[in-house]
Coordinates of C-alpha atoms and ligand atoms in Angstrom, one line a residue:
X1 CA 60.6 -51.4 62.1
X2 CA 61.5 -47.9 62.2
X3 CA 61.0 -44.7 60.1
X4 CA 61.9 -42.1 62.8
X5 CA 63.9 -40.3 59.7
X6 CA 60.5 -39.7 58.4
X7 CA 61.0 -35.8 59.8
X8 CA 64.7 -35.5 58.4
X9 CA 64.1 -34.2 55.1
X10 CA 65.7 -31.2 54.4
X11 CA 63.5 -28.0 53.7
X12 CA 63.5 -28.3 49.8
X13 CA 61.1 -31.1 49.8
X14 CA 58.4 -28.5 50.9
X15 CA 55.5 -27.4 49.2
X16 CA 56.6 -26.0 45.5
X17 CA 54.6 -23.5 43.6
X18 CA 51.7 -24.5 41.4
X19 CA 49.8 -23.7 38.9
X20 CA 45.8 -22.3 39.7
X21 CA 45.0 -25.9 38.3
X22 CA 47.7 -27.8 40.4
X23 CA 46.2 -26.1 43.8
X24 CA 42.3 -27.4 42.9
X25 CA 43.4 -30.6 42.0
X26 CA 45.7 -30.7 45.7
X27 CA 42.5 -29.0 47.1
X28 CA 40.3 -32.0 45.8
X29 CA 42.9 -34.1 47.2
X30 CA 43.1 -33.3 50.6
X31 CA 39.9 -32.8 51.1
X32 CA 39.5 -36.3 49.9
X33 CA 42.0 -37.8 52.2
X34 CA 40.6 -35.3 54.9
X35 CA 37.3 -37.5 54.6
X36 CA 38.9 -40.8 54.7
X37 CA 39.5 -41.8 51.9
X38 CA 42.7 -44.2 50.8
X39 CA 45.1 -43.1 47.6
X40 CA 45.7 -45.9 45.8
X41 CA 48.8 -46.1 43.1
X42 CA 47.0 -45.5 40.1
X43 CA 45.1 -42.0 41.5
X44 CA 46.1 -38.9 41.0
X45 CA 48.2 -37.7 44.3
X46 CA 50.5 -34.3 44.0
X47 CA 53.7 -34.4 43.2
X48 CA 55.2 -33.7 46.7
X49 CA 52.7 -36.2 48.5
X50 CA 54.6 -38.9 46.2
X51 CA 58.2 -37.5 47.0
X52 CA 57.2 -37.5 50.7
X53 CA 56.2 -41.1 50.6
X54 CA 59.1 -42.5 48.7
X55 CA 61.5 -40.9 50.9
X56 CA 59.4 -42.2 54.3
X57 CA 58.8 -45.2 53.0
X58 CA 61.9 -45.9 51.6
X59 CA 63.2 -44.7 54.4
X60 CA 61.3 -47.2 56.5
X61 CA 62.4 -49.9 54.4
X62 CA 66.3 -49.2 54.6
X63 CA 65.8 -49.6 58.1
X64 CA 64.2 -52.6 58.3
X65 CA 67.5 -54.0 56.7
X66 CA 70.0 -52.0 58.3
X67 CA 68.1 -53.5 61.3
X68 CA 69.1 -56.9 61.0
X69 CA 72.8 -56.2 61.2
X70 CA 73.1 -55.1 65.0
X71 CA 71.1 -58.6 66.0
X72 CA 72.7 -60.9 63.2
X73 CA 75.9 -60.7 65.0
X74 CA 74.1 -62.5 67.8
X75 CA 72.7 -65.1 66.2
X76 CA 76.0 -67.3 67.0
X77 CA 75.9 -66.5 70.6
X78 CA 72.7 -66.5 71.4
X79 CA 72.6 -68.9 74.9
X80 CA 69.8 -71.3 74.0
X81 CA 68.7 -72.9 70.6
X82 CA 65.1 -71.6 72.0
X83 CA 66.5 -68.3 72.1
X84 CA 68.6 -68.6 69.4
X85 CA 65.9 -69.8 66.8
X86 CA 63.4 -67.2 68.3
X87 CA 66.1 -64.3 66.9
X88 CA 66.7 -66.2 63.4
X89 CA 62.8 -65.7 62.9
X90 CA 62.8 -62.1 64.2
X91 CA 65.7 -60.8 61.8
X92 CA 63.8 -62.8 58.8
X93 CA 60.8 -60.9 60.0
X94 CA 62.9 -57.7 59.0
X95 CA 63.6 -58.8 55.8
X96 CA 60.6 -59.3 55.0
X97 CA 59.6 -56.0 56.6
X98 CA 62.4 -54.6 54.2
X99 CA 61.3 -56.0 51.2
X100 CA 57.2 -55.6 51.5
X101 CA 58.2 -52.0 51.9
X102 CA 60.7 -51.6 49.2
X103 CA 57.5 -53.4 47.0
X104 CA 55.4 -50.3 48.0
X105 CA 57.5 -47.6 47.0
X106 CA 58.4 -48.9 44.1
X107 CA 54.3 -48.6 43.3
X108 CA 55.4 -45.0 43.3
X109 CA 57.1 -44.9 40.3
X110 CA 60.8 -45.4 41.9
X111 CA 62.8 -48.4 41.7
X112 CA 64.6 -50.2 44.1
X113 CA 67.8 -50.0 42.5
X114 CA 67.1 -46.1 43.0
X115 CA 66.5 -46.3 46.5
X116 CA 69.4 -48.6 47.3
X117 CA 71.5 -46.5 45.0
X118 CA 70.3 -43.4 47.6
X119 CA 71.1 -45.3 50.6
X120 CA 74.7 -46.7 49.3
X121 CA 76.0 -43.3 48.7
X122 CA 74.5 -41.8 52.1
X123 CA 71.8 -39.8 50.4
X124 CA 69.4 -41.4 51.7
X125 CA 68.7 -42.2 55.6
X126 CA 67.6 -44.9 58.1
X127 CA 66.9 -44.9 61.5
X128 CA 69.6 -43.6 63.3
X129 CA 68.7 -46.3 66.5
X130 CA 71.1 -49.0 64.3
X131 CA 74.3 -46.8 64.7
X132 CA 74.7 -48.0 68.2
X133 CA 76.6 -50.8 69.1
X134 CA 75.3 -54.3 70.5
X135 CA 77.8 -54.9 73.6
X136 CA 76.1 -57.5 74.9
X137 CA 73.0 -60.3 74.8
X138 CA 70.6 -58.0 77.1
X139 CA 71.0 -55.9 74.3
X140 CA 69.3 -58.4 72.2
X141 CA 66.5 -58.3 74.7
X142 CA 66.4 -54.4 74.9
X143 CA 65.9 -53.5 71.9
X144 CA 63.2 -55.9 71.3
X145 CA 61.4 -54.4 74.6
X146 CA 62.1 -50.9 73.7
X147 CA 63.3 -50.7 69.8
X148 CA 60.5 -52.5 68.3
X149 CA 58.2 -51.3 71.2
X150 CA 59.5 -47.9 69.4
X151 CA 58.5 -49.1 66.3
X152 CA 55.0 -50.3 67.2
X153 CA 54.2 -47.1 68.8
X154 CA 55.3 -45.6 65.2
X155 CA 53.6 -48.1 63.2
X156 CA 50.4 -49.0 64.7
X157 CA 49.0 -45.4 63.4
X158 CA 50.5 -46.0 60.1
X159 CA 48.0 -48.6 59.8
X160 CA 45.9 -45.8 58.7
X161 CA 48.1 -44.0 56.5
X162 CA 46.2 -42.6 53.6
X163 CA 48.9 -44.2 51.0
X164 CA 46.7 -47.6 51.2
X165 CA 49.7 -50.0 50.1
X166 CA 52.0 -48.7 52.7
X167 CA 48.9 -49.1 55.2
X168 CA 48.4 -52.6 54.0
X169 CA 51.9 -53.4 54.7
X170 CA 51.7 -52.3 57.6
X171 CA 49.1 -54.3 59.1
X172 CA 51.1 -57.4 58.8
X173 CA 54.1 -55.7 59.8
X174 CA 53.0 -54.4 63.0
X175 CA 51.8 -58.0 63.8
X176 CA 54.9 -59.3 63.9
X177 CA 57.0 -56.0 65.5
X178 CA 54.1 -57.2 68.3
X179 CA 55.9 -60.9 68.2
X180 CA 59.3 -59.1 68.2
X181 CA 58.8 -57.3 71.2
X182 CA 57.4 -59.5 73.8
X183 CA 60.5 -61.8 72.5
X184 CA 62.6 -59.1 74.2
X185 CA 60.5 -58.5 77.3
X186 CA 60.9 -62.1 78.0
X187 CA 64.0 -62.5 77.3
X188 CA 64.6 -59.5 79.7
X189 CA 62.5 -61.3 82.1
X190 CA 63.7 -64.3 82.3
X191 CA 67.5 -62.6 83.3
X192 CA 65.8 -60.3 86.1
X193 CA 63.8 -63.3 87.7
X194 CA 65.8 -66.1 87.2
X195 CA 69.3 -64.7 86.3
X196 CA 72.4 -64.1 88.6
X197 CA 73.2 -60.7 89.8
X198 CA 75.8 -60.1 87.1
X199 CA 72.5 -60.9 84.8
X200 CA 70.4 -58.1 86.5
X201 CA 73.5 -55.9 86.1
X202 CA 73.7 -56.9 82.4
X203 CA 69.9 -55.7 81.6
X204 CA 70.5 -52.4 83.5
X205 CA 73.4 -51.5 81.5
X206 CA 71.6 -52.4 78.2
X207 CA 68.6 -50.5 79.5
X208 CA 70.7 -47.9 80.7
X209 CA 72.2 -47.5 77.4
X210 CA 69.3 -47.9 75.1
X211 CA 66.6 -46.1 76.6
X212 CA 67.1 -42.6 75.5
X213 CA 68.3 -43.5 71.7
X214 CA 65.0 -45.2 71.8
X215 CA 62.9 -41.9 72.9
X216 CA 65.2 -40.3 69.5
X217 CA 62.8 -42.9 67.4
X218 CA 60.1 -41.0 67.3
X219 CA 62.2 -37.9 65.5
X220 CA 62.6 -34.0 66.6
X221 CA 60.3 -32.3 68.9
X222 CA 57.1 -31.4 67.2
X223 CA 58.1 -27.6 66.4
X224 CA 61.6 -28.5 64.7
X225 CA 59.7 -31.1 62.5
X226 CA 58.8 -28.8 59.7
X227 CA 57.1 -31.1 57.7
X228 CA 55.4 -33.1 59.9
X229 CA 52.3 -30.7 59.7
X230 CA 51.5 -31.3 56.0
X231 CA 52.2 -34.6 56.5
X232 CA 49.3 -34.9 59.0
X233 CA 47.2 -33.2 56.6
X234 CA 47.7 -35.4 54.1
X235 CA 46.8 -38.8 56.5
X236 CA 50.5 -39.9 56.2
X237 CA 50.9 -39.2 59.8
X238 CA 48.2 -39.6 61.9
X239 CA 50.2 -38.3 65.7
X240 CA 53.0 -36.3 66.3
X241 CA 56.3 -37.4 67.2
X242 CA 55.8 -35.9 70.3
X243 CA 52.3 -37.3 71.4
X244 CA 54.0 -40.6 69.9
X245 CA 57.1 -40.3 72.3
X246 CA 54.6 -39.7 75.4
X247 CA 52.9 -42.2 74.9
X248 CA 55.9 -44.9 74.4
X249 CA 57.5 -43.1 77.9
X250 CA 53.8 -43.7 79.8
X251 CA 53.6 -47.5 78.4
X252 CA 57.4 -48.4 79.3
X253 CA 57.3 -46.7 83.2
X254 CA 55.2 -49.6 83.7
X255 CA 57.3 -52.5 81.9
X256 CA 59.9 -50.9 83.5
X257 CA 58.4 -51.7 86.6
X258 CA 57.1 -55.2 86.0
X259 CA 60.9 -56.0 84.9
X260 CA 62.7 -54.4 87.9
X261 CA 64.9 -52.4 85.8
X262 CA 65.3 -48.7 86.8
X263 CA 65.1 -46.1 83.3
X264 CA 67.4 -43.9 83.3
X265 CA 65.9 -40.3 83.9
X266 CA 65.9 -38.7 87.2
X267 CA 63.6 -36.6 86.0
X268 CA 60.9 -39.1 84.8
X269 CA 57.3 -38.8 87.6
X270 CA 54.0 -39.1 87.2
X271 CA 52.5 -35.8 86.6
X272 CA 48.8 -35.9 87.6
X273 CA 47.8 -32.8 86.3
X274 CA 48.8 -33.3 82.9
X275 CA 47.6 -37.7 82.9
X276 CA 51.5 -38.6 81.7
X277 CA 54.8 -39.0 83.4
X278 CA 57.4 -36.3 82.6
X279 CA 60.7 -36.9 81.7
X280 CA 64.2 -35.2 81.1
X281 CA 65.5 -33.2 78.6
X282 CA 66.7 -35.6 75.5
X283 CA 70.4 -34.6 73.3
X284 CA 69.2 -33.6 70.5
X285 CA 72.7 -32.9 69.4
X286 CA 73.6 -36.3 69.6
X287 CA 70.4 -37.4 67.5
X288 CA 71.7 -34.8 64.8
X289 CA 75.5 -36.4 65.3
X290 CA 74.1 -39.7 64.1
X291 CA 71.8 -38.9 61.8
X292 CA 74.8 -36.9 60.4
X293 CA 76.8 -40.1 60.1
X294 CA 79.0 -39.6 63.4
X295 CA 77.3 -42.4 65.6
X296 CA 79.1 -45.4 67.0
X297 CA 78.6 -47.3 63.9
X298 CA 77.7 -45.6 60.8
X299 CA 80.6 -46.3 58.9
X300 CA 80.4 -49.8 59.9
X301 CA 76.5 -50.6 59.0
X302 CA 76.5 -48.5 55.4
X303 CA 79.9 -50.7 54.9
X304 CA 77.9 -54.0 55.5
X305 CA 75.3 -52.9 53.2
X306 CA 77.1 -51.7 50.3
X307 CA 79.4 -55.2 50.9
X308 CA 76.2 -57.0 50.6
X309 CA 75.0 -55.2 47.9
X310 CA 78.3 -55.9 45.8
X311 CA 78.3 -59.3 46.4
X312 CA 75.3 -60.1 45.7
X313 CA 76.0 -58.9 41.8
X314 CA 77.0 -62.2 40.4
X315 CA 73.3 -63.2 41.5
X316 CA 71.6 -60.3 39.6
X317 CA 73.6 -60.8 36.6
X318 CA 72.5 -64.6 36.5
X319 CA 69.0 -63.7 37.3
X320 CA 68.9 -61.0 34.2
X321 CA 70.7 -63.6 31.9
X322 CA 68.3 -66.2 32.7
X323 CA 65.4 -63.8 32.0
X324 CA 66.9 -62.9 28.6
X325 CA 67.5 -66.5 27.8
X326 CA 63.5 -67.1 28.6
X327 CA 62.5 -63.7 26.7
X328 CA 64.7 -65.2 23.8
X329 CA 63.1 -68.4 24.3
X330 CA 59.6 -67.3 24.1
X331 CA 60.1 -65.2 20.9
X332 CA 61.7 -67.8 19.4
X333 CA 59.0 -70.3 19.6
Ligands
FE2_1 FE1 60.4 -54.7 61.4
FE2_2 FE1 61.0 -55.7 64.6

């Protein structure tokens, strides 16, 4: 779902020196993605365009898994088998997410035992949304509504991204983050209409806790994302994380509203001069705590991973020794 780690990349990945040749080829480049045009694996892309991808979309696809673990532990207690069944299919959705994405960076030249290898030893990031804790089942609800309502608001323009297998996976994948979050909005619905009071209270702690992690989604403010720029030049990004978060703040004031839950920001009103609401100041310095490793449940979520990672050896090994035996096979006959 979520790739708000996209902007997190620290300053060496920017643009290295080239050669007279390097800069007319890049030239050629951009102004080829400038006019539209999609990069496909086998075409010539500079050096730093490919780094940037691997790392987003890789990125993007750690998250997808990490993603699962917050809602798997609620797959038990979920309160219906409608509701229950309707969150089995949502965190197989994010594998699947996970796994069409690993599929395109790897087209970059980068394997997937690299990327988990990055990810396993903390190089590499994922959206720092999954180091918070699920307390309860309106959180379930919640971070459909506003997590994957995040991601949509990421994705949709990714759609268009200029790498044309990330875009394609995209397409599919925004379909379904469009599945996931109305599953949440209803779900968050049917407590507020229906529910008992200690329901209501239930969503307005989950909202209450949620909400502003969720505005952190879309990454640092537009002039502490350094990279972001050549990133739009390239057709990676298409809006800023700021225009991005705006417009996710304008869509969910209404939601909000149609729910009967209150967001918490005293500072959030319509401003009619500028079209959009305002809202309060976000803590940044908790975003950077988490992305740093010092959230709620880092420790916990890269420990679930790496567990999963090491048990699942004994199924590698037997996959490679039955691809040997079939290689052998083969030569043999
Ligand atoms: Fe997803
Ligand atoms: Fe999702």
């Amino acid at each position: 779902m979520y790739t708000q780690a996209m902007d997190t990349a620290p300053p060496d990945v920017l643009a290295p020196v080239r050669n007279a040749d390097e800069a007319a080829r890049e030239a050629a480049f951009e102004a080829r993605v400038a006019a539209g045009a999609f990069v496909e694996p086998q075409d010539w892309m500079p050096a730093h365009y490919r780094r940037t991808l691997v790392r987003q979309i890789s990125q993007h696809a750690h998250s997808e898994c990490v993603g699962m673990l917050p809602e798997g532990n609620w797959v038990t207690r979920a309160p219906t088998l409608k509701r229950k069944t309707i969150l089995l299919a949502k965190i197989q959705d994010e594998a699947g997410h996970g796994l069409y994405l690993y599929a395109a960076a790897e087209t970059l030249g980068t394997s997937r035992d690299e990327m988990l290898q990055a990810l396993h030893s903390g190089k590499a990031k994922y959206s720092s949304i999954f180091n918070y804790p699920t307390l309860s089942w309106a959180d379930i609800g919640t971070i459909g509504w506003l997590v994957d309502g995040a991601a949509i608001m990421n994705q949709v323009p990714l759609t268009r991204c200029s790498y044309a297998p990330y875009a394609r996976a995209m397409v599919r994948v925004c379909r379904e983050e469009s599945f996931h979050q109305r599953q949440g909005f209803d779900s968050l619905l049917v407590m507020m209409k229906e529910g008992s009071e200690a329901q209501r209270a239930m969503v307005q702690d989950a909202v209450d806790r949620w909400w502003w992690p969720s505005l952190m989604m879309f990454g640092p403010p537009d002039a502490d994302s350094p990279n972001s720029a050549q990133s739009m030049r390239w057709g990676i990004k298409r809006l800023s994380n700021d225009e991005l978060r705006q417009k996710f703040v304008d869509a969910c004031v209404e939601q909000a509203r149609v729910l009967g839950v209150t967001l918490p920001d005293p500072e959030l009103k319509w401003n009619e001069a500028r079209g959009h609401h305002d809202f309060g100041p976000i803590d940044w310095a908790e975003f950077w705590r988490v992305v740093g490793g010092h959230g709620p449940c880092n420790t916990e979520r890269l420990g679930a991973r790496v567990k999963a990672w090491d048990d699942g050896a004994w199924v590698r090994d037997a996959a490679l020794a039955h691809a040997r035996k079939q290689i052998m096979k083969e030569a043999a006959a």
